[in-house]
PDB file of C-alpha atoms and ligand atoms in Angstrom:
ATOM      1  CA  MET A   1      63.223 -23.035 -61.938  1.00 94.00           C
ATOM      2  CA  LYS A   2      63.609 -19.971 -59.757  1.00 96.00           C
ATOM      3  CA  VAL A   3      65.181 -16.818 -61.162  1.00 97.00           C
ATOM      4  CA  PHE A   4      66.853 -14.188 -59.001  1.00 98.00           C
ATOM      5  CA  GLN A   5      67.925 -10.798 -60.280  1.00 98.00           C
ATOM      6  CA  SER A   6      70.953  -8.996 -58.917  1.00 97.00           C
ATOM      7  CA  VAL A   7      71.789  -5.416 -59.877  1.00 98.00           C
ATOM      8  CA  ASN A   8      75.560  -5.067 -60.072  1.00 97.00           C
ATOM      9  CA  SER A   9      77.792  -2.389 -58.608  1.00 95.00           C
ATOM     10  CA  LEU A  10      79.306  -1.748 -62.037  1.00 92.00           C
ATOM     11  CA  PHE A  11      77.006   0.169 -64.426  1.00 94.00           C
ATOM     12  CA  ALA A  12      73.952  -1.383 -62.728  1.00 97.00           C
ATOM     13  CA  SER A  13      74.091  -4.330 -65.110  1.00 98.00           C
ATOM     14  CA  ASN A  14      71.840  -7.269 -64.254  1.00 98.00           C
ATOM     15  CA  THR A  15      73.006 -10.709 -63.277  1.00 98.00           C
ATOM     16  CA  TYR A  16      70.412 -13.482 -63.142  1.00 98.00           C
ATOM     17  CA  VAL A  17      70.835 -16.578 -61.029  1.00 98.00           C
ATOM     18  CA  CYS A  18      68.647 -19.489 -62.117  1.00 97.00           C
ATOM     19  CA  VAL A  19      68.214 -22.292 -59.627  1.00 96.00           C
ATOM     20  CA  GLY A  20      66.644 -25.567 -60.728  1.00 93.00           C
ATOM     21  CA  ARG A  21      66.082 -28.769 -58.802  1.00 90.00           C
ATOM     22  CA  THR A  22      69.347 -30.361 -59.921  1.00 86.00           C
ATOM     23  CA  GLY A  23      71.511 -27.486 -61.044  1.00 92.00           C
ATOM     24  CA  ALA A  24      72.031 -23.760 -61.172  1.00 96.00           C
ATOM     25  CA  TRP A  25      73.075 -21.340 -63.876  1.00 98.00           C
ATOM     26  CA  VAL A  26      74.082 -17.716 -64.036  1.00 98.00           C
ATOM     27  CA  ILE A  27      73.363 -15.276 -66.833  1.00 98.00           C
ATOM     28  CA  ASP A  28      75.937 -12.455 -67.209  1.00 98.00           C
ATOM     29  CA  PRO A  29      77.972 -12.657 -63.988  1.00 98.00           C
ATOM     30  CA  GLY A  30      78.808  -9.384 -62.273  1.00 97.00           C
ATOM     31  CA  ASP A  31      79.181  -9.131 -58.498  1.00 97.00           C
ATOM     32  CA  ALA A  32      80.124 -12.670 -57.499  1.00 97.00           C
ATOM     33  CA  GLU A  33      79.172 -12.338 -53.811  1.00 97.00           C
ATOM     34  CA  GLU A  34      75.563 -11.727 -54.811  1.00 96.00           C
ATOM     35  CA  CYS A  35      75.656 -14.828 -57.023  1.00 97.00           C
ATOM     36  CA  PHE A  36      76.991 -16.966 -54.182  1.00 97.00           C
ATOM     37  CA  ALA A  37      74.263 -15.672 -51.900  1.00 97.00           C
ATOM     38  CA  PHE A  38      71.494 -16.626 -54.345  1.00 97.00           C
ATOM     39  CA  LEU A  39      73.111 -19.978 -55.163  1.00 96.00           C
ATOM     40  CA  GLY A  40      73.186 -21.063 -51.530  1.00 94.00           C
ATOM     41  CA  GLU A  41      73.972 -24.784 -51.520  1.00 94.00           C
ATOM     42  CA  SER A  42      73.351 -25.197 -55.260  1.00 95.00           C
ATOM     43  CA  ILE A  43      76.201 -26.151 -57.544  1.00 94.00           C
ATOM     44  CA  LEU A  44      76.777 -23.713 -60.355  1.00 96.00           C
ATOM     45  CA  SER A  45      77.041 -25.774 -63.537  1.00 92.00           C
ATOM     46  CA  GLY A  46      76.993 -23.155 -66.261  1.00 96.00           C
ATOM     47  CA  VAL A  47      77.201 -19.501 -67.124  1.00 98.00           C
ATOM     48  CA  PHE A  48      75.412 -18.014 -70.120  1.00 98.00           C
ATOM     49  CA  VAL A  49      76.834 -14.778 -71.485  1.00 98.00           C
ATOM     50  CA  THR A  50      74.526 -12.541 -73.540  1.00 98.00           C
ATOM     51  CA  HIS A  51      77.512 -10.502 -74.723  1.00 98.00           C
ATOM     52  CA  SER A  52      81.060 -10.010 -73.529  1.00 98.00           C
ATOM     53  CA  HIS A  53      81.019  -6.387 -72.489  1.00 97.00           C
ATOM     54  CA  PHE A  54      82.953  -5.991 -69.255  1.00 96.00           C
ATOM     55  CA  ASP A  55      79.940  -5.193 -67.074  1.00 96.00           C
ATOM     56  CA  HIS A  56      78.320  -8.524 -68.044  1.00 98.00           C
ATOM     57  CA  ILE A  57      81.278 -10.816 -67.426  1.00 98.00           C
ATOM     58  CA  TYR A  58      83.507  -9.393 -64.698  1.00 97.00           C
ATOM     59  CA  GLY A  59      82.363 -11.943 -62.105  1.00 98.00           C
ATOM     60  CA  LEU A  60      83.401 -14.925 -64.218  1.00 98.00           C
ATOM     61  CA  ASN A  61      86.816 -15.565 -62.662  1.00 98.00           C
ATOM     62  CA  SER A  62      85.453 -15.418 -59.110  1.00 98.00           C
ATOM     63  CA  LEU A  63      82.746 -17.930 -60.022  1.00 98.00           C
ATOM     64  CA  LEU A  64      85.342 -20.131 -61.706  1.00 98.00           C
ATOM     65  CA  GLU A  65      87.482 -20.170 -58.561  1.00 97.00           C
ATOM     66  CA  GLN A  66      84.548 -21.494 -56.567  1.00 97.00           C
ATOM     67  CA  PHE A  67      83.220 -23.806 -59.305  1.00 97.00           C
ATOM     68  CA  PRO A  68      86.199 -24.944 -61.464  1.00 96.00           C
ATOM     69  CA  GLU A  69      83.968 -27.299 -63.491  1.00 95.00           C
ATOM     70  CA  LEU A  70      81.664 -24.620 -64.759  1.00 95.00           C
ATOM     71  CA  VAL A  71      80.961 -24.288 -68.475  1.00 97.00           C
ATOM     72  CA  VAL A  72      80.686 -20.868 -70.107  1.00 98.00           C
ATOM     73  CA  TYR A  73      78.254 -20.535 -73.016  1.00 98.00           C
ATOM     74  CA  VAL A  74      78.815 -17.615 -75.366  1.00 98.00           C
ATOM     75  CA  SER A  75      78.852 -16.665 -79.066  1.00 98.00           C
ATOM     76  CA  ALA A  76      82.012 -17.012 -81.176  1.00 98.00           C
ATOM     77  CA  TYR A  77      82.689 -13.277 -81.064  1.00 98.00           C
ATOM     78  CA  GLY A  78      81.810 -13.227 -77.381  1.00 98.00           C
ATOM     79  CA  LYS A  79      84.360 -15.958 -76.738  1.00 98.00           C
ATOM     80  CA  GLU A  80      87.066 -13.899 -78.380  1.00 98.00           C
ATOM     81  CA  ALA A  81      86.104 -10.917 -76.227  1.00 98.00           C
ATOM     82  CA  LEU A  82      86.249 -13.011 -73.018  1.00 98.00           C
ATOM     83  CA  TYR A  83      89.982 -13.237 -73.596  1.00 98.00           C
ATOM     84  CA  SER A  84      90.541  -9.699 -74.878  1.00 97.00           C
ATOM     85  CA  ASP A  85      90.413  -6.698 -72.563  1.00 97.00           C
ATOM     86  CA  ARG A  86      90.326  -4.597 -75.713  1.00 96.00           C
ATOM     87  CA  LEU A  87      87.214  -6.284 -77.157  1.00 96.00           C
ATOM     88  CA  ASN A  88      85.417  -6.485 -73.807  1.00 97.00           C
ATOM     89  CA  PHE A  89      86.318  -2.823 -73.142  1.00 95.00           C
ATOM     90  CA  SER A  90      87.750  -3.524 -69.685  1.00 95.00           C
ATOM     91  CA  MET A  91      91.162  -2.135 -70.661  1.00 93.00           C
ATOM     92  CA  TYR A  92      89.587   1.294 -70.300  1.00 88.00           C
ATOM     93  CA  HIS A  93      88.697   0.559 -66.667  1.00 86.00           C
ATOM     94  CA  GLU A  94      90.749   0.301 -63.500  1.00 83.00           C
ATOM     95  CA  SER A  95      90.755  -3.488 -63.531  1.00 86.00           C
ATOM     96  CA  PRO A  96      91.234  -5.012 -66.996  1.00 94.00           C
ATOM     97  CA  PHE A  97      89.450  -8.337 -67.251  1.00 96.00           C
ATOM     98  CA  VAL A  98      90.503 -11.480 -69.095  1.00 97.00           C
ATOM     99  CA  PHE A  99      88.760 -14.805 -68.473  1.00 98.00           C
ATOM    100  CA  LYS A 100      91.052 -17.392 -66.879  1.00 98.00           C
ATOM    101  CA  GLY A 101      89.030 -20.509 -67.696  1.00 97.00           C
ATOM    102  CA  GLU A 102      89.010 -22.712 -70.787  1.00 97.00           C
ATOM    103  CA  ASN A 103      85.737 -24.540 -70.576  1.00 97.00           C
ATOM    104  CA  VAL A 104      83.862 -22.489 -73.164  1.00 98.00           C
ATOM    105  CA  VAL A 105      81.078 -23.678 -75.466  1.00 98.00           C
ATOM    106  CA  VAL A 106      80.309 -21.517 -78.487  1.00 98.00           C
ATOM    107  CA  LEU A 107      76.628 -21.093 -79.297  1.00 98.00           C
ATOM    108  CA  LYS A 108      74.849 -19.934 -82.422  1.00 98.00           C
ATOM    109  CA  GLU A 109      71.340 -19.280 -83.693  1.00 98.00           C
ATOM    110  CA  GLY A 110      68.987 -22.210 -83.204  1.00 98.00           C
ATOM    111  CA  ASP A 111      71.135 -24.057 -80.697  1.00 98.00           C
ATOM    112  CA  LYS A 112      69.440 -25.716 -77.765  1.00 98.00           C
ATOM    113  CA  VAL A 113      71.284 -26.457 -74.543  1.00 98.00           C
ATOM    114  CA  ASP A 114      69.843 -29.242 -72.443  1.00 96.00           C
ATOM    115  CA  LEU A 115      70.200 -28.365 -68.764  1.00 94.00           C
ATOM    116  CA  GLY A 116      68.641 -31.612 -67.588  1.00 89.00           C
ATOM    117  CA  ASP A 117      65.656 -31.698 -65.288  1.00 83.00           C
ATOM    118  CA  GLY A 118      63.393 -30.904 -68.254  1.00 90.00           C
ATOM    119  CA  LEU A 119      64.999 -27.508 -68.723  1.00 94.00           C
ATOM    120  CA  GLY A 120      66.387 -26.322 -72.036  1.00 96.00           C
ATOM    121  CA  VAL A 121      67.897 -23.095 -73.277  1.00 98.00           C
ATOM    122  CA  GLU A 122      66.996 -21.789 -76.724  1.00 98.00           C
ATOM    123  CA  VAL A 123      69.609 -19.595 -78.360  1.00 98.00           C
ATOM    124  CA  PHE A 124      68.941 -16.578 -80.580  1.00 98.00           C
ATOM    125  CA  GLU A 125      71.510 -14.379 -82.294  1.00 98.00           C
ATOM    126  CA  THR A 126      70.659 -10.700 -81.879  1.00 98.00           C
ATOM    127  CA  PRO A 127      73.583  -8.602 -83.151  1.00 98.00           C
ATOM    128  CA  GLY A 128      73.488  -4.815 -83.096  1.00 98.00           C
ATOM    129  CA  HIS A 129      74.525  -3.688 -79.628  1.00 98.00           C
ATOM    130  CA  ASP A 130      77.570  -5.876 -80.173  1.00 96.00           C
ATOM    131  CA  PRO A 131      78.367  -8.345 -82.997  1.00 97.00           C
ATOM    132  CA  GLY A 132      78.156 -11.328 -80.656  1.00 97.00           C
ATOM    133  CA  CYS A 133      74.907 -10.648 -78.795  1.00 98.00           C
ATOM    134  CA  LEU A 134      72.788 -13.673 -77.936  1.00 98.00           C
ATOM    135  CA  CYS A 135      69.386 -13.929 -76.273  1.00 98.00           C
ATOM    136  CA  TYR A 136      68.339 -16.969 -74.277  1.00 98.00           C
ATOM    137  CA  LYS A 137      64.905 -18.448 -73.622  1.00 98.00           C
ATOM    138  CA  VAL A 138      64.395 -20.808 -70.695  1.00 97.00           C
ATOM    139  CA  GLU A 139      60.830 -21.730 -69.767  1.00 96.00           C
ATOM    140  CA  ASN A 140      59.012 -18.403 -70.024  1.00 97.00           C
ATOM    141  CA  TYR A 141      62.080 -16.361 -69.129  1.00 98.00           C
ATOM    142  CA  PHE A 142      63.723 -14.437 -71.961  1.00 98.00           C
ATOM    143  CA  PHE A 143      67.210 -13.113 -71.229  1.00 98.00           C
ATOM    144  CA  THR A 144      67.816 -10.317 -73.699  1.00 98.00           C
ATOM    145  CA  GLY A 145      71.042  -8.740 -72.436  1.00 98.00           C
ATOM    146  CA  ASP A 146      71.568  -5.284 -73.906  1.00 98.00           C
ATOM    147  CA  SER A 147      69.858  -6.219 -77.188  1.00 98.00           C
ATOM    148  CA  PHE A 148      66.493  -5.321 -75.670  1.00 98.00           C
ATOM    149  CA  ILE A 149      65.995  -3.187 -72.589  1.00 97.00           C
ATOM    150  CA  PRO A 150      62.290  -2.287 -72.417  1.00 96.00           C
ATOM    151  CA  GLY A 151      61.775   1.450 -72.708  1.00 94.00           C
ATOM    152  CA  VAL A 152      65.426   2.171 -73.492  1.00 94.00           C
ATOM    153  CA  PRO A 153      66.843   2.525 -77.026  1.00 93.00           C
ATOM    154  CA  THR A 154      69.494  -0.108 -77.758  1.00 95.00           C
ATOM    155  CA  VAL A 155      73.003   1.327 -77.531  1.00 95.00           C
ATOM    156  CA  THR A 156      74.773   0.892 -80.876  1.00 96.00           C
ATOM    157  CA  LYS A 157      77.410   3.594 -80.559  1.00 93.00           C
ATOM    158  CA  LEU A 158      80.103   1.458 -78.947  1.00 92.00           C
ATOM    159  CA  ARG A 159      82.713  -0.148 -81.172  1.00 91.00           C
ATOM    160  CA  GLY A 160      81.147  -3.166 -82.865  1.00 93.00           C
ATOM    161  CA  GLY A 161      77.663  -1.657 -82.682  1.00 96.00           C
ATOM    162  CA  ASP A 162      75.400  -1.720 -85.732  1.00 97.00           C
ATOM    163  CA  LYS A 163      72.176   0.273 -85.810  1.00 96.00           C
ATOM    164  CA  LYS A 164      70.627  -1.595 -88.742  1.00 97.00           C
ATOM    165  CA  ALA A 165      71.386  -4.998 -87.262  1.00 97.00           C
ATOM    166  CA  SER A 166      69.997  -3.847 -83.934  1.00 97.00           C
ATOM    167  CA  LYS A 167      66.703  -2.828 -85.531  1.00 97.00           C
ATOM    168  CA  ALA A 168      66.350  -6.252 -87.151  1.00 98.00           C
ATOM    169  CA  SER A 169      67.247  -7.932 -83.860  1.00 98.00           C
ATOM    170  CA  LEU A 170      64.653  -5.903 -81.970  1.00 97.00           C
ATOM    171  CA  GLU A 171      61.958  -7.009 -84.415  1.00 97.00           C
ATOM    172  CA  LYS A 172      63.091 -10.587 -84.010  1.00 98.00           C
ATOM    173  CA  ILE A 173      63.024 -10.298 -80.217  1.00 98.00           C
ATOM    174  CA  MET A 174      59.541  -8.761 -80.163  1.00 97.00           C
ATOM    175  CA  GLY A 175      58.371 -11.619 -82.398  1.00 97.00           C
ATOM    176  CA  LEU A 176      59.485 -14.033 -79.687  1.00 98.00           C
ATOM    177  CA  VAL A 177      57.735 -12.257 -76.818  1.00 97.00           C
ATOM    178  CA  THR A 178      54.380 -13.692 -75.790  1.00 97.00           C
ATOM    179  CA  ARG A 179      51.995 -12.498 -73.084  1.00 96.00           C
ATOM    180  CA  GLU A 180      53.486 -15.104 -70.750  1.00 97.00           C
ATOM    181  CA  THR A 181      57.111 -14.132 -71.406  1.00 98.00           C
ATOM    182  CA  ILE A 182      59.125 -12.550 -68.640  1.00 98.00           C
ATOM    183  CA  VAL A 183      61.735 -10.337 -70.281  1.00 98.00           C
ATOM    184  CA  CYS A 184      64.968 -10.225 -68.262  1.00 98.00           C
ATOM    185  CA  PRO A 185      67.114  -7.447 -69.727  1.00 98.00           C
ATOM    186  CA  GLY A 186      70.782  -6.612 -69.157  1.00 98.00           C
ATOM    187  CA  HIS A 187      69.894  -3.436 -67.279  1.00 98.00           C
ATOM    188  CA  GLY A 188      66.668  -2.271 -65.631  1.00 97.00           C
ATOM    189  CA  GLU A 189      63.622  -4.134 -64.406  1.00 97.00           C
ATOM    190  CA  MET A 190      62.206  -7.470 -65.514  1.00 98.00           C
ATOM    191  CA  VAL A 191      59.045  -6.891 -67.551  1.00 97.00           C
ATOM    192  CA  ASN A 192      56.059  -9.130 -68.268  1.00 96.00           C
ATOM    193  CA  GLY A 193      55.341  -9.804 -71.934  1.00 96.00           C
ATOM    194  CA  TYR A 194      51.718  -8.655 -71.742  1.00 95.00           C
ATOM    195  CA  MET A 195      52.888  -5.216 -70.651  1.00 94.00           C
ATOM    196  CA  LEU A 196      54.962  -4.931 -73.828  1.00 93.00           C
ATOM    197  CA  LEU A 197      52.366  -6.382 -76.180  1.00 92.00           C
ATOM    198  CA  ASP A 198      49.436  -4.347 -74.862  1.00 78.00           C
ATOM    199  CA  LEU A 199      51.181  -1.015 -75.433  1.00 63.00           C
TER     200      LEU A 199
HETATM  201 ZN1   ZN B   1      76.748  -4.096 -73.390  1.00 93.63          ZN
END
């Protein structure tokens, strides 16, 4: 699986495009044009949302237009926020966002999503930044959204944030990082696990 990182025009959030031999997946869709460029001829089969803050989901409807079959994977709270411009905070921006699709699969702690082709996604609940935050592990890639941005304290001041929960989630996340892990956060650079563990 190849992983491409795209830094979005809105709040410099990260979108990741994962391209396997038989399918492709996007984590946290922002600028759709960038996604299409990385996807090339690949068919987008699924989108994984780490949390439904506006800057991590605003590309969803554009992707859906191009790939009407796509499945969106998200937490229960995250699903609610996909359809609520109040919960996803977009009502405070120029272009309120509400997801137009219906093909949503709710994920929880311990779930595994089989992507085929020997690829699987492990799901971890990491509340704190937002009640519905999830982290995803695929191969040695670890998509941590805004629950863990190396070198940056987790934001817990937004509505739905919880400092105590975030601390517990951070400990959980660090317990899942190995030297071989490539941490792919919701903002900032991708970081190799050994750089975090050797500090
Ligand atoms: Zn966020």
